[in-house]
C-alpha positions as semicolon CSV with decimal commas, in nm:
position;residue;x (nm);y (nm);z (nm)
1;X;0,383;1,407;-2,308
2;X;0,742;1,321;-2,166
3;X;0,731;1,609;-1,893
4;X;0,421;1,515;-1,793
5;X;0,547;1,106;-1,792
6;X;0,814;1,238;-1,538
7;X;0,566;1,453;-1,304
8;X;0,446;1,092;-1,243
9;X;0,746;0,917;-1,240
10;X;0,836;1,178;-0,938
11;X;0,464;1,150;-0,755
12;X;0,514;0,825;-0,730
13;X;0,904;0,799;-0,594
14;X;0,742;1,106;-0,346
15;X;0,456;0,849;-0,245
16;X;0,671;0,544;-0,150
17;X;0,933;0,765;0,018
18;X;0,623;0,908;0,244
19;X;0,555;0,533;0,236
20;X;0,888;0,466;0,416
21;X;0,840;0,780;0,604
22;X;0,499;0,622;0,788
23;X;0,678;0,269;0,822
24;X;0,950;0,413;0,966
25;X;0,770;0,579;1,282
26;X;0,526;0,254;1,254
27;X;0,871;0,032;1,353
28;X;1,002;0,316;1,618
29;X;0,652;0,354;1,837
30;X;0,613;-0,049;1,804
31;X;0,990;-0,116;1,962
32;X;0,987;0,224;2,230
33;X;0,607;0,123;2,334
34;X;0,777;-0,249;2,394
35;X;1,079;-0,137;2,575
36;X;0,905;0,148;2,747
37;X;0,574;-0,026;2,810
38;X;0,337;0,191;2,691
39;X;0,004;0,066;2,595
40;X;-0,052;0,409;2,447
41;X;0,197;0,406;2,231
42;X;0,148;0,060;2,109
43;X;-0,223;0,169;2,080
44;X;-0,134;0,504;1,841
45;X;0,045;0,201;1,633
46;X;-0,234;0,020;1,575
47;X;-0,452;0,322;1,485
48;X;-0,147;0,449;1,225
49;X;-0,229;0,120;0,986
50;X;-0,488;0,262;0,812
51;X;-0,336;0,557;0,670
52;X;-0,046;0,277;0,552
53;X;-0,286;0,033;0,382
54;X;-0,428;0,315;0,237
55;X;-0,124;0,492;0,067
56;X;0,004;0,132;-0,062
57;X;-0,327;0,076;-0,223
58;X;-0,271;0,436;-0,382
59;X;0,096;0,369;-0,455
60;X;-0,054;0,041;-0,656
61;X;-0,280;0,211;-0,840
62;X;-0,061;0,476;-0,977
63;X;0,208;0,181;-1,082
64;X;-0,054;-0,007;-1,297
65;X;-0,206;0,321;-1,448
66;X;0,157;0,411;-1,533
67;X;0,217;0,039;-1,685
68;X;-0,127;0,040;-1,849
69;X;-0,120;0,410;-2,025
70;X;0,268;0,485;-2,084
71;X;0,369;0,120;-2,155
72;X;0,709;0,208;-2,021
73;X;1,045;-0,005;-2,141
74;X;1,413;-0,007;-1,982
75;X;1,486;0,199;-1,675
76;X;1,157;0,332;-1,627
77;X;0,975;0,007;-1,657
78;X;1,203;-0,150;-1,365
79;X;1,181;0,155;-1,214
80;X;0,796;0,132;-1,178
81;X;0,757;-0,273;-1,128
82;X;1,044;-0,213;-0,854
83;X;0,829;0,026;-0,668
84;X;0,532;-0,204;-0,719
85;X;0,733;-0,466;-0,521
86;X;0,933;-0,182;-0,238
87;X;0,592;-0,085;-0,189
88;X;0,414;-0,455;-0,083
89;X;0,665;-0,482;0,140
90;X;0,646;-0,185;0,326
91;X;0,329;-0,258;0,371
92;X;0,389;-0,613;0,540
93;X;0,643;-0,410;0,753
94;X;0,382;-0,188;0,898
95;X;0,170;-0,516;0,974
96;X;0,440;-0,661;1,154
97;X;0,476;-0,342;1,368
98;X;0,131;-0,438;1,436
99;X;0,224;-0,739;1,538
100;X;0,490;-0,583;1,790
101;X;0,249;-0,341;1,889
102;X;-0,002;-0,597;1,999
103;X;0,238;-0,800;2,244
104;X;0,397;-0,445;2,380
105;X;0,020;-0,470;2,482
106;X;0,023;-0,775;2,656
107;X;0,402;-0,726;2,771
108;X;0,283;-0,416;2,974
109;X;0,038;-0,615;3,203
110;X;0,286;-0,844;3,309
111;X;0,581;-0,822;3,510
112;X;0,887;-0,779;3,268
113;X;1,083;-1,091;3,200
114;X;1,399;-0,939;3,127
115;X;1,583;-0,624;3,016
116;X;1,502;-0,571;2,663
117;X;1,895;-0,572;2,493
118;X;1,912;-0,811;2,128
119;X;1,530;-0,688;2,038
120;X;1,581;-0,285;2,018
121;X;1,926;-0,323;1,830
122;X;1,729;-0,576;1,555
123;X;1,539;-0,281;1,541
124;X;1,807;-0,047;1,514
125;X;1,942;-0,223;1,238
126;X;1,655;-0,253;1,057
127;X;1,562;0,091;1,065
128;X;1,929;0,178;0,934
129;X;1,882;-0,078;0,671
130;X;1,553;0,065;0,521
131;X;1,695;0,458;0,557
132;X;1,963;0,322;0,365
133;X;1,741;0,120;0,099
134;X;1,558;0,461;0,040
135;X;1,894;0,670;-0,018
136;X;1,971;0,391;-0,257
137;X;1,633;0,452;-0,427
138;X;1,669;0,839;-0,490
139;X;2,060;0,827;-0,577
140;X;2,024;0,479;-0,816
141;X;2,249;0,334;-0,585
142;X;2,295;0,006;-0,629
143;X;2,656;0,004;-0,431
144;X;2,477;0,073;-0,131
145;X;2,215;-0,162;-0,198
146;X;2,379;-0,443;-0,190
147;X;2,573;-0,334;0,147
148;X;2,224;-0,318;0,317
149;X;2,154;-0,701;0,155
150;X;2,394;-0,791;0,371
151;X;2,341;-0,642;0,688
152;X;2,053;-0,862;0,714
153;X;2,286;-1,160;0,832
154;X;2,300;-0,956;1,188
155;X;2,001;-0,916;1,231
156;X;1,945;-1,279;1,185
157;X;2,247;-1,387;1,463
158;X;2,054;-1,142;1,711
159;X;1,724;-1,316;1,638
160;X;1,893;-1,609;1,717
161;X;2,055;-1,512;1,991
162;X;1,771;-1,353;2,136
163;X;1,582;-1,712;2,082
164;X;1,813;-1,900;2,290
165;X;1,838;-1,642;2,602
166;X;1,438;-1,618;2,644
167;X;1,391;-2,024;2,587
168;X;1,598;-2,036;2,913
169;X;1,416;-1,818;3,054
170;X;1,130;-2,066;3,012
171;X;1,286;-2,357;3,082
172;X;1,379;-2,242;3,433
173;X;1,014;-2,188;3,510
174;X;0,699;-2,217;3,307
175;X;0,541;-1,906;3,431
176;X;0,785;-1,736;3,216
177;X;0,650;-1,914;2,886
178;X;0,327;-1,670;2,825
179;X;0,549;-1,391;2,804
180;X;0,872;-1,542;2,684
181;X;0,658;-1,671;2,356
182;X;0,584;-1,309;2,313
183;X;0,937;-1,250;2,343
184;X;1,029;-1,470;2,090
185;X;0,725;-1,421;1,841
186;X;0,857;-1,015;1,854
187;X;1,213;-1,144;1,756
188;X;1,082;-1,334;1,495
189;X;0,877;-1,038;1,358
190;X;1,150;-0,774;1,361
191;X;1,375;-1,071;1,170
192;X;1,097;-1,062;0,919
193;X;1,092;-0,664;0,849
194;X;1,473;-0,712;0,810
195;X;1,370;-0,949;0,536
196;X;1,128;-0,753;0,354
197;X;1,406;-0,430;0,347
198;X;1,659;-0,750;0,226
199;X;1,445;-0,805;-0,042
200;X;1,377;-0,367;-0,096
201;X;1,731;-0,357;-0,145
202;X;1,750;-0,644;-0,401
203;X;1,502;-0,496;-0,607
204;X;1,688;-0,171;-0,595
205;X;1,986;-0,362;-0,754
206;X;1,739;-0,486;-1,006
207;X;1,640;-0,127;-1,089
208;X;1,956;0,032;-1,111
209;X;2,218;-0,259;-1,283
210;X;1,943;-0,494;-1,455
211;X;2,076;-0,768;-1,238
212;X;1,897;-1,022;-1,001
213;X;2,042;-1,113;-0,715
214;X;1,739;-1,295;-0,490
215;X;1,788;-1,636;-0,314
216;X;2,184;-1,518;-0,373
217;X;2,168;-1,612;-0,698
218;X;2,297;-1,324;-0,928
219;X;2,190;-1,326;-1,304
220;X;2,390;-1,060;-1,547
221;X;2,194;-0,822;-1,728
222;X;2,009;-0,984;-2,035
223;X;2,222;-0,904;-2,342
224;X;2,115;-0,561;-2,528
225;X;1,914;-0,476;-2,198
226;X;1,941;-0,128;-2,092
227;X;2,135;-0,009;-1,750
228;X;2,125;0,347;-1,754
């Protein structure tokens, strides 16, 4: 009964790391397609949601049968209600890549604004940030966790930054608004993916030390609670 408790413990960390795997190439196409402007690329974004929603809904399914049948405690409860949570927002990830994907559509039409600079390295970022999240995952990592937690604070200054330099853009001439609200909106959208990995990485803290440390508040470990 305990072997086969781990086989399932280890299809489901396989699942949400294929997860990340799909998430991962949803957030590269959506940011080359923009800076590249390819409508094809964008498009093969758009058609790669399915096989996301799909896997989540599987990854779901497998955490509640798991809670339901084994009525786990300690480690492998967190472990299991973590992945619950890593795995909803992974899957609002690949709908903001759909997002991006959408106004790389639009951007392509149009004449480009300006060179693409603050957007691709939020991306960058991000995409470090959630490779790092899942190494966190597999080695229990909670060290690294919290590093990624706070990598989130440049992503943010870039967003910002970004904000400012494409609302000049449309102040000097409202032609440019159309596409400089696309602009923005794509900003906004990669600051949001950075705060779904934000919150991956605080859950992997959770997992690993028993510890909460959302809204940068950081509980201790109930008393008698179980860390290893």
């Amino acid at each position: 009964m305990e072997r086969h408790f781990d086989d399932e413990l280890k299809e489901l960390k396989k699942n949400i790391l294929k997860m990340q795997t799909l998430v991962d190439e949803a957030i590269t196409k959506s940011i080359k397609s923009l800076v590249e402007r390819d409508g094809e690329l964008a498009e093969e974004v758009l058609n790669s949601d399915d096989v996301i929603d799909l896997l989540e809904i599987v990854i779901d399914k497998q955490c509640l049968e798991l809670l339901a049948k084994r009525q786990p405690v300690a480690v492998d409860l967190r472990f299991i209600t973590s992945v619950q949570k890593i795995n909803s927002d992974l899957e609002r990830i690949g709908d903001l890549c759909i997002n991006v994907a959408n106004a790389s559509k639009y951007l392509a039409k149009h004449p480009q604004l300006k060179p693409l600079i603050d957007i691709p390295q939020m991306a960058d970022i991000t995409r470090s940030m959630l490779k790092d999240t899942m190494l966190a995952l597999v080695d229990r990592d909670s060290k690294l966790a919290r590093k990624v937690v706070k990598q989130d604070e440049e992503v943010d200054r870039l967003y910002v930054q970004n904000f400012r330099e494409i609302l000049s853009y449309m102040l000097e001439d409202n032609k440019n608004i159309k596409r400089g609200i696309r602009l923005i909106l794509t900003g906004k959208h990669i600051e949001r993916m950075a705060d779904h990995v934000q919150n991956i990485a605080e859950d992997i803290v959770y997992m690993v030390e028993a510890t909460t440390i959302k809204h940068h508040y950081e509980e201790s470990p109930m008393k008698g609670e179980d860390t290893e």
